[in-house]
Coordinates of C-alpha atoms in Angstrom, one line a residue:
M1 CA -98.5 -38.1 11.2
A2 CA -95.1 -39.3 11.5
K3 CA -93.9 -41.5 14.6
P4 CA -92.1 -39.8 17.6
G5 CA -89.2 -42.4 17.9
I6 CA -89.0 -42.1 14.1
L7 CA -88.2 -37.9 13.8
G8 CA -86.3 -38.7 17.0
R9 CA -83.8 -40.2 15.5
S10 CA -84.1 -38.4 12.4
S11 CA -83.0 -35.2 14.0
A12 CA -80.4 -36.8 16.0
Q13 CA -78.5 -38.1 12.3
K14 CA -79.1 -34.7 11.3
S15 CA -77.3 -33.2 14.7
N16 CA -74.1 -35.6 14.3
E17 CA -73.9 -34.8 10.6
G18 CA -73.5 -31.5 11.2
M19 CA -71.3 -31.6 14.3
R20 CA -69.0 -33.6 11.6
I21 CA -68.6 -30.6 9.3
I22 CA -68.3 -28.2 12.2
F23 CA -65.6 -30.5 13.3
S24 CA -64.2 -31.2 10.1
A25 CA -63.9 -27.3 9.8
V26 CA -62.2 -26.7 12.8
V27 CA -59.6 -29.3 12.1
G28 CA -59.0 -27.6 8.7
V29 CA -58.2 -23.9 10.8
M30 CA -56.1 -25.6 12.8
L31 CA -53.9 -27.4 10.8
G32 CA -53.2 -24.4 8.6
Y33 CA -52.8 -22.2 11.3
L34 CA -50.4 -24.7 12.7
F35 CA -48.8 -25.3 9.2
G36 CA -48.2 -21.5 9.6
I37 CA -46.5 -20.9 12.8
S38 CA -44.8 -24.7 13.1
F39 CA -42.8 -24.8 9.6
P40 CA -42.8 -21.1 7.9
T41 CA -40.1 -22.9 5.2
V42 CA -41.9 -25.5 3.8
N43 CA -43.6 -24.3 0.3
I44 CA -47.1 -25.1 0.8
T45 CA -47.1 -26.6 -2.9
K46 CA -45.2 -29.0 -2.8
L47 CA -46.3 -30.5 0.4
H48 CA -47.4 -34.3 -0.5
F49 CA -50.6 -35.2 2.0
P50 CA -51.2 -38.8 2.5
S51 CA -54.1 -40.5 0.7
S52 CA -55.4 -41.1 3.8
I53 CA -55.9 -37.4 4.7
I54 CA -57.2 -37.1 1.0
S55 CA -59.6 -39.8 1.8
Y56 CA -60.7 -38.3 5.3
I57 CA -61.5 -34.9 3.3
E58 CA -63.5 -36.7 1.0
D59 CA -65.0 -39.0 3.4
R60 CA -66.7 -36.9 6.1
N61 CA -67.3 -40.0 7.8
S62 CA -63.8 -41.8 8.0
G63 CA -62.8 -41.6 11.7
I64 CA -59.6 -40.0 11.4
T65 CA -58.0 -38.6 14.2
T66 CA -56.6 -34.7 14.8
Q67 CA -53.8 -36.4 16.4
T68 CA -53.3 -38.7 13.0
L69 CA -53.3 -35.3 10.6
L70 CA -50.5 -33.9 13.0
N71 CA -48.2 -36.9 12.6
H72 CA -48.3 -36.7 8.8
A73 CA -48.4 -33.2 8.2
W74 CA -44.8 -33.4 10.7
T75 CA -43.7 -36.7 9.4
S76 CA -44.2 -34.7 5.3
A77 CA -42.6 -30.9 6.7
A78 CA -39.7 -33.1 8.4
T79 CA -38.8 -35.1 5.2
H80 CA -39.1 -31.8 3.2
K81 CA -36.6 -29.8 5.9
K82 CA -34.0 -33.1 5.6
N83 CA -34.2 -32.8 1.6
N84 CA -33.9 -28.7 1.7
S85 CA -30.7 -29.5 3.7
A86 CA -29.3 -32.4 1.9
S87 CA -29.3 -29.7 -1.5
N88 CA -27.8 -26.8 0.7
S89 CA -24.9 -29.0 2.0
D90 CA -24.0 -28.4 -1.8
E91 CA -23.5 -24.8 -1.4
I92 CA -19.6 -23.6 -1.6
P93 CA -19.0 -21.9 1.3
K94 CA -17.8 -18.4 1.0
I95 CA -14.5 -17.1 1.4
Y96 CA -13.8 -13.7 3.3
V97 CA -10.3 -13.0 5.1
P98 CA -10.3 -9.8 6.8
T99 CA -6.2 -9.8 7.7
N100 CA -5.9 -9.8 4.1
P101 CA -5.1 -6.5 2.0
K102 CA -7.9 -4.0 1.4
G103 CA -9.9 -5.2 -1.4
A104 CA -8.2 -8.6 -1.5
E105 CA -10.8 -10.1 1.4
R106 CA -12.3 -12.4 -0.5
L107 CA -8.9 -14.3 -2.1
P108 CA -7.8 -17.3 0.0
P109 CA -4.3 -15.9 1.3
G110 CA -1.8 -18.7 0.1
I111 CA -2.4 -16.8 -3.4
V112 CA -3.0 -13.2 -2.4
V113 CA 0.7 -11.5 -3.4
S114 CA 0.7 -8.6 -1.6
E115 CA 4.5 -7.3 -2.6
T116 CA 6.6 -6.9 -5.7
D117 CA 10.1 -6.2 -6.9
L118 CA 11.6 -4.4 -10.0
Y119 CA 13.2 -8.1 -11.4
L120 CA 13.3 -8.1 -15.5
R121 CA 11.6 -11.4 -16.1
R122 CA 11.6 -13.3 -19.2
L123 CA 9.0 -13.9 -22.0
W124 CA 9.5 -17.4 -22.5
G125 CA 10.6 -21.2 -20.4
E126 CA 10.0 -21.8 -16.8
P127 CA 9.4 -19.1 -14.6
S128 CA 11.4 -20.9 -11.4
E129 CA 14.5 -20.3 -13.8
D130 CA 14.3 -16.5 -15.2
L131 CA 16.3 -15.3 -12.1
T132 CA 20.2 -16.2 -12.5
S133 CA 20.7 -13.4 -9.7
K134 CA 18.5 -11.0 -7.5
P135 CA 19.9 -8.1 -6.6
R136 CA 19.2 -6.7 -2.8
Y137 CA 19.7 -2.7 -3.0
L138 CA 18.1 -0.2 -5.6
V139 CA 19.4 2.9 -7.2
T140 CA 17.8 5.4 -9.2
F141 CA 19.1 9.0 -11.6
T142 CA 17.0 11.4 -12.3
V143 CA 18.3 12.7 -15.5
G144 CA 18.5 14.0 -19.1
Y145 CA 20.7 13.0 -21.9
A146 CA 22.4 16.0 -21.5
Q147 CA 24.2 14.5 -18.3
K148 CA 24.7 10.9 -20.4
A149 CA 28.5 11.2 -19.4
N150 CA 28.0 12.0 -15.8
I151 CA 25.2 9.0 -15.3
D152 CA 27.5 6.4 -17.1
A153 CA 30.5 6.8 -15.0
A154 CA 28.5 7.4 -11.8
V155 CA 26.0 4.0 -12.8
R156 CA 29.8 2.0 -13.1
K157 CA 30.5 2.8 -9.5
F158 CA 27.0 0.2 -8.5
S159 CA 27.4 -3.5 -8.7
E160 CA 25.4 -6.0 -10.0
N161 CA 24.0 -6.7 -6.9
F162 CA 21.8 -3.3 -7.3
T163 CA 19.0 -2.8 -9.9
I164 CA 19.4 0.4 -12.0
M165 CA 16.4 2.7 -13.1
L166 CA 16.5 5.8 -14.7
F167 CA 13.5 8.3 -14.5
H168 CA 13.6 10.6 -17.6
Y169 CA 12.5 13.9 -17.5
D170 CA 13.0 14.4 -20.9
D171 CA 10.9 12.2 -23.2
R172 CA 15.2 10.8 -24.4
I173 CA 15.0 6.6 -24.0
T174 CA 16.5 5.2 -26.7
E175 CA 19.9 7.5 -26.5
W176 CA 20.6 5.8 -23.6
D177 CA 21.3 2.3 -25.2
E178 CA 24.5 3.3 -26.5
F179 CA 25.7 2.0 -23.0
E180 CA 25.2 -2.1 -22.3
W181 CA 24.4 -1.6 -18.7
S182 CA 21.2 0.4 -20.4
K183 CA 19.6 -2.4 -21.8
R184 CA 19.3 -3.7 -18.2
A185 CA 18.2 -0.6 -16.4
I186 CA 14.6 0.3 -15.7
H187 CA 13.4 3.1 -17.5
V188 CA 10.4 5.6 -17.0
S189 CA 10.0 8.2 -19.0
V190 CA 7.7 11.3 -18.3
R191 CA 8.4 14.7 -19.4
K192 CA 9.0 17.5 -16.5
Q193 CA 8.9 15.2 -13.6
T194 CA 11.3 15.8 -10.3
K195 CA 12.4 12.7 -8.5
W196 CA 10.1 13.5 -6.1
W197 CA 7.3 12.8 -9.0
Y198 CA 8.5 9.7 -9.3
A199 CA 9.6 8.1 -6.0
K200 CA 6.3 8.4 -5.3
R201 CA 4.5 7.2 -7.8
F202 CA 6.5 4.2 -8.8
L203 CA 9.1 3.2 -5.4
H204 CA 6.1 2.9 -3.6
P205 CA 7.2 0.8 -0.6
D206 CA 5.3 -2.8 -1.4
I207 CA 7.1 -2.7 -4.7
V208 CA 10.6 -2.2 -3.6
A209 CA 10.0 -4.4 -0.4
R210 CA 12.7 -6.8 -2.0
Y211 CA 15.4 -5.0 -1.3
D212 CA 17.3 -3.4 2.0
Y213 CA 18.6 -0.5 0.6
I214 CA 17.1 2.7 -1.4
F215 CA 19.4 5.2 -3.3
I216 CA 17.4 8.3 -4.7
W217 CA 20.1 10.1 -6.6
D218 CA 20.3 12.9 -8.2
E219 CA 22.0 13.5 -11.6
D220 CA 24.9 15.8 -10.6
L221 CA 26.8 14.4 -9.1
G222 CA 30.3 13.1 -9.2
V223 CA 31.5 10.1 -7.6
E224 CA 34.9 9.9 -8.2
H225 CA 36.2 8.4 -4.4
F226 CA 33.0 6.7 -3.6
N227 CA 32.4 2.5 -4.1
A228 CA 28.3 1.0 -3.3
E229 CA 29.3 -1.6 -1.9
A230 CA 31.8 0.1 0.6
Y231 CA 29.1 2.5 1.5
I232 CA 26.7 -0.4 2.2
G233 CA 29.0 -1.9 4.7
L234 CA 29.7 1.6 6.0
V235 CA 26.2 1.8 6.8
R236 CA 25.0 -1.4 8.2
K237 CA 28.2 -1.1 10.6
H238 CA 27.1 2.7 12.0
G239 CA 23.5 1.6 11.9
L240 CA 22.1 4.4 9.1
E241 CA 18.3 3.9 8.4
I242 CA 18.5 7.1 6.7
S243 CA 22.3 8.7 5.1
Q244 CA 23.8 10.0 2.5
P245 CA 28.0 10.4 1.3
G246 CA 30.1 13.7 2.5
L247 CA 30.5 16.5 0.3
E248 CA 33.4 17.5 -1.0
P249 CA 33.9 20.6 1.5
D250 CA 34.5 23.3 -1.7
K251 CA 31.6 22.3 -4.1
G252 CA 27.7 22.8 -3.8
L253 CA 27.5 22.7 0.4
T254 CA 24.6 24.0 2.0
W255 CA 25.1 22.5 5.4
Q256 CA 27.7 21.9 7.9
M257 CA 26.0 18.4 8.4
T258 CA 27.0 16.8 5.1
K259 CA 30.3 18.2 4.6
R260 CA 32.7 15.5 4.5
I261 CA 35.0 15.0 7.7
G262 CA 38.3 13.9 6.2
D263 CA 39.5 11.3 8.9
Q264 CA 36.3 9.4 10.1
E265 CA 34.7 6.6 8.8
V266 CA 30.9 8.5 9.6
H267 CA 29.4 11.8 11.6
K268 CA 25.7 12.5 13.0
V269 CA 26.3 15.9 14.5
T270 CA 27.8 19.1 14.2
E271 CA 27.8 22.6 14.9
E272 CA 26.2 24.9 12.7
R273 CA 26.1 28.9 13.1
P274 CA 25.3 30.4 16.2
G275 CA 21.8 30.0 16.4
W276 CA 20.7 27.9 14.1
C277 CA 20.4 24.7 16.6
S278 CA 17.9 25.4 19.4
D279 CA 18.9 21.3 20.2
P280 CA 21.8 19.8 19.3
H281 CA 20.0 16.3 18.4
L282 CA 18.0 18.8 15.7
P283 CA 18.4 19.2 12.5
P284 CA 20.4 21.3 11.0
C285 CA 23.1 19.9 13.4
A286 CA 22.0 16.5 13.4
A287 CA 19.3 13.8 12.4
F288 CA 19.8 15.6 8.9
V289 CA 21.1 14.9 5.5
E290 CA 19.9 16.6 2.4
I291 CA 17.2 15.0 -0.7
M292 CA 20.3 15.2 -3.4
A293 CA 21.7 12.3 -2.3
T294 CA 19.5 10.3 0.1
V295 CA 20.0 6.6 1.0
F296 CA 17.2 4.6 3.1
S297 CA 16.6 1.4 4.6
R298 CA 13.5 -0.8 3.7
D299 CA 11.7 0.2 6.6
A300 CA 12.9 3.8 7.0
W301 CA 11.5 4.2 3.4
R302 CA 8.0 3.2 4.4
C303 CA 7.8 6.0 6.4
V304 CA 9.5 8.7 4.3
W305 CA 7.3 7.3 1.4
H306 CA 4.3 8.0 3.1
M307 CA 5.1 11.4 4.2
I308 CA 5.7 12.9 0.5
Q309 CA 3.1 15.0 -0.7
N310 CA 1.4 14.4 -3.8
D311 CA 1.4 18.3 -5.0
L312 CA 4.9 19.0 -3.7
V313 CA 7.3 17.7 -6.2
H314 CA 10.2 19.3 -5.4
G315 CA 10.8 17.4 -1.5
W316 CA 12.2 21.3 0.0
G317 CA 11.3 20.7 3.6
L318 CA 11.7 17.0 3.6
D319 CA 15.2 16.4 4.7
F320 CA 14.5 18.8 8.1
A321 CA 11.1 16.1 8.5
L322 CA 13.0 12.3 7.7
R323 CA 14.0 12.3 11.9
K324 CA 10.0 11.5 11.8
C325 CA 10.6 8.1 10.5
V326 CA 13.5 7.1 12.5
E327 CA 13.8 6.9 16.6
P328 CA 16.8 8.4 18.2
A329 CA 17.3 9.7 14.7
H330 CA 20.3 11.6 16.0
E331 CA 21.6 8.3 16.1
K332 CA 20.5 6.5 13.4
I333 CA 20.6 9.4 10.4
G334 CA 23.8 10.4 9.7
V335 CA 26.6 11.2 6.5
V336 CA 29.1 8.9 5.3
D337 CA 32.7 10.5 5.2
S338 CA 34.8 8.0 4.0
Q339 CA 32.4 7.6 0.5
W340 CA 32.5 10.9 -0.8
I341 CA 30.5 13.0 -3.6
V342 CA 31.3 16.4 -5.7
H343 CA 28.1 17.9 -6.0
Q344 CA 28.7 19.8 -9.3
V345 CA 25.6 22.0 -9.3
V346 CA 24.1 21.5 -12.7
P347 CA 20.8 23.5 -12.8
S348 CA 19.7 21.0 -15.5
L349 CA 16.2 20.6 -14.1
G350 CA 16.0 23.8 -13.2
N351 CA 16.0 24.5 -17.3
Q352 CA 12.7 22.9 -17.5
G353 CA 10.9 25.4 -16.0
K354 CA 8.7 28.0 -18.1
A355 CA 10.1 31.7 -18.7
E356 CA 6.9 34.2 -17.0
N357 CA 7.8 37.7 -16.6
G358 CA 11.1 38.5 -17.7
K359 CA 12.3 36.0 -15.4
A360 CA 14.5 32.6 -16.1
P361 CA 13.0 29.0 -16.3
W362 CA 15.3 28.3 -13.1
E363 CA 14.1 31.2 -11.1
G364 CA 10.5 30.2 -11.5
V365 CA 11.6 26.5 -10.5
R366 CA 13.6 27.9 -7.1
A367 CA 10.2 29.9 -6.6
R368 CA 8.1 26.9 -6.7
C369 CA 10.7 25.3 -4.5
R370 CA 10.8 27.8 -1.5
K371 CA 7.3 28.3 -1.6
E372 CA 6.5 24.3 -1.4
W373 CA 8.7 24.4 1.9
G374 CA 6.3 26.3 3.7
I375 CA 3.1 24.8 2.5
F376 CA 4.8 21.2 3.8
Q377 CA 6.0 22.8 6.9
T378 CA 2.4 23.8 7.5
R379 CA 0.9 20.9 7.1
L380 CA 3.1 18.9 8.7
T381 CA 2.7 21.3 12.4
D382 CA -0.8 21.1 11.3
A383 CA -0.8 17.5 11.4
E384 CA 1.0 17.3 14.5
K385 CA -1.5 19.8 15.9
A386 CA -4.5 17.6 15.3
Y387 CA -3.3 14.1 16.3
Y388 CA -2.8 15.9 19.8
L389 CA -5.7 17.2 20.3
A390 CA -7.5 14.3 18.9
Q391 CA -6.0 12.4 22.0
G392 CA -7.1 15.4 24.6
I393 CA -3.0 16.5 24.9
T394 CA -2.4 19.6 24.5
P395 CA 0.0 20.5 21.2
P396 CA 3.5 20.7 22.3
K397 CA 5.5 23.4 21.3
S398 CA 6.0 22.6 16.9
T399 CA 8.5 19.9 16.3
V400 CA 9.1 21.1 13.1
T401 CA 11.8 22.7 12.0

């Protein structure tokens, strides 16, 4: 029979050992919980425990305290975080500039070139030495080779301060090399297209931004009494943003506004047939030029380009809407009388149409022109109405003539 004293000591030892096991389990659970909520970014597989913790796990009698365990864990986690921060600091910061042009936000602003030009450059040498001059103006003609003599005469009226650009609707380009100026001109060829089709696709405002004025002319214009530099001087003098030369009264005249007045430099208003002008400041009595020989300032062209419709290639109706792009239009749109031209009325582009139902090619082209005019007027009226309604404003009476 065992002695009571010995049995008591044995029971006490077993009880202490059991408490240590329970204590170890509780500490382990607490450590796991604390790691989980306090160090979510720590990769546990890379957390190196001090040898004292390992020894404690191996030796339950080590006597290590809970506070010591937590101190070791915190030191290890803090070291890991510091190492991660040093690693992240080596990453290259990303660039995002919302004020850059759309699509270029990831580029540093210093490398962004949002505008270009039509200056011709060499294939060799220093880029900074390519240009011996930088023309300030642009003139475009939409041409067929049959009008080569007329275009040659017209181009000679424009100085070297002009970039010359030809849009070829008959796909004949190399033949123009008989003219020396053609070798430094820009040629664009697409069969059977109009000047407004070309202008919409090749004269984006950011492409022609270097030019103070842009001339968009037909091919059948007589220029005997015209000088381009003198014309520019008068446009600047009278503050015209959109203009055209006056027309010889007896040739190809449709509107009184474009008729040349012989005793003055510029006119901005006129009198039309009775009932044609509801307001003396509106087309066709003012704020109006035709589309055969139009000249735009850089700022005016930026607006007009956006108004040109992709599918309406003849531009009919555009002349009545040009006033939307300048303010006040009756002061900034006008006709230059002292530099005048003759409209020769050569239906060369009209003959590029297709004969149908017994009608000549030009008749189909003319019918399309009239149809486009109506479509354009409807679109502009509807767009203005939609804008006012969206702003909560009652649409005024249509401002589209």
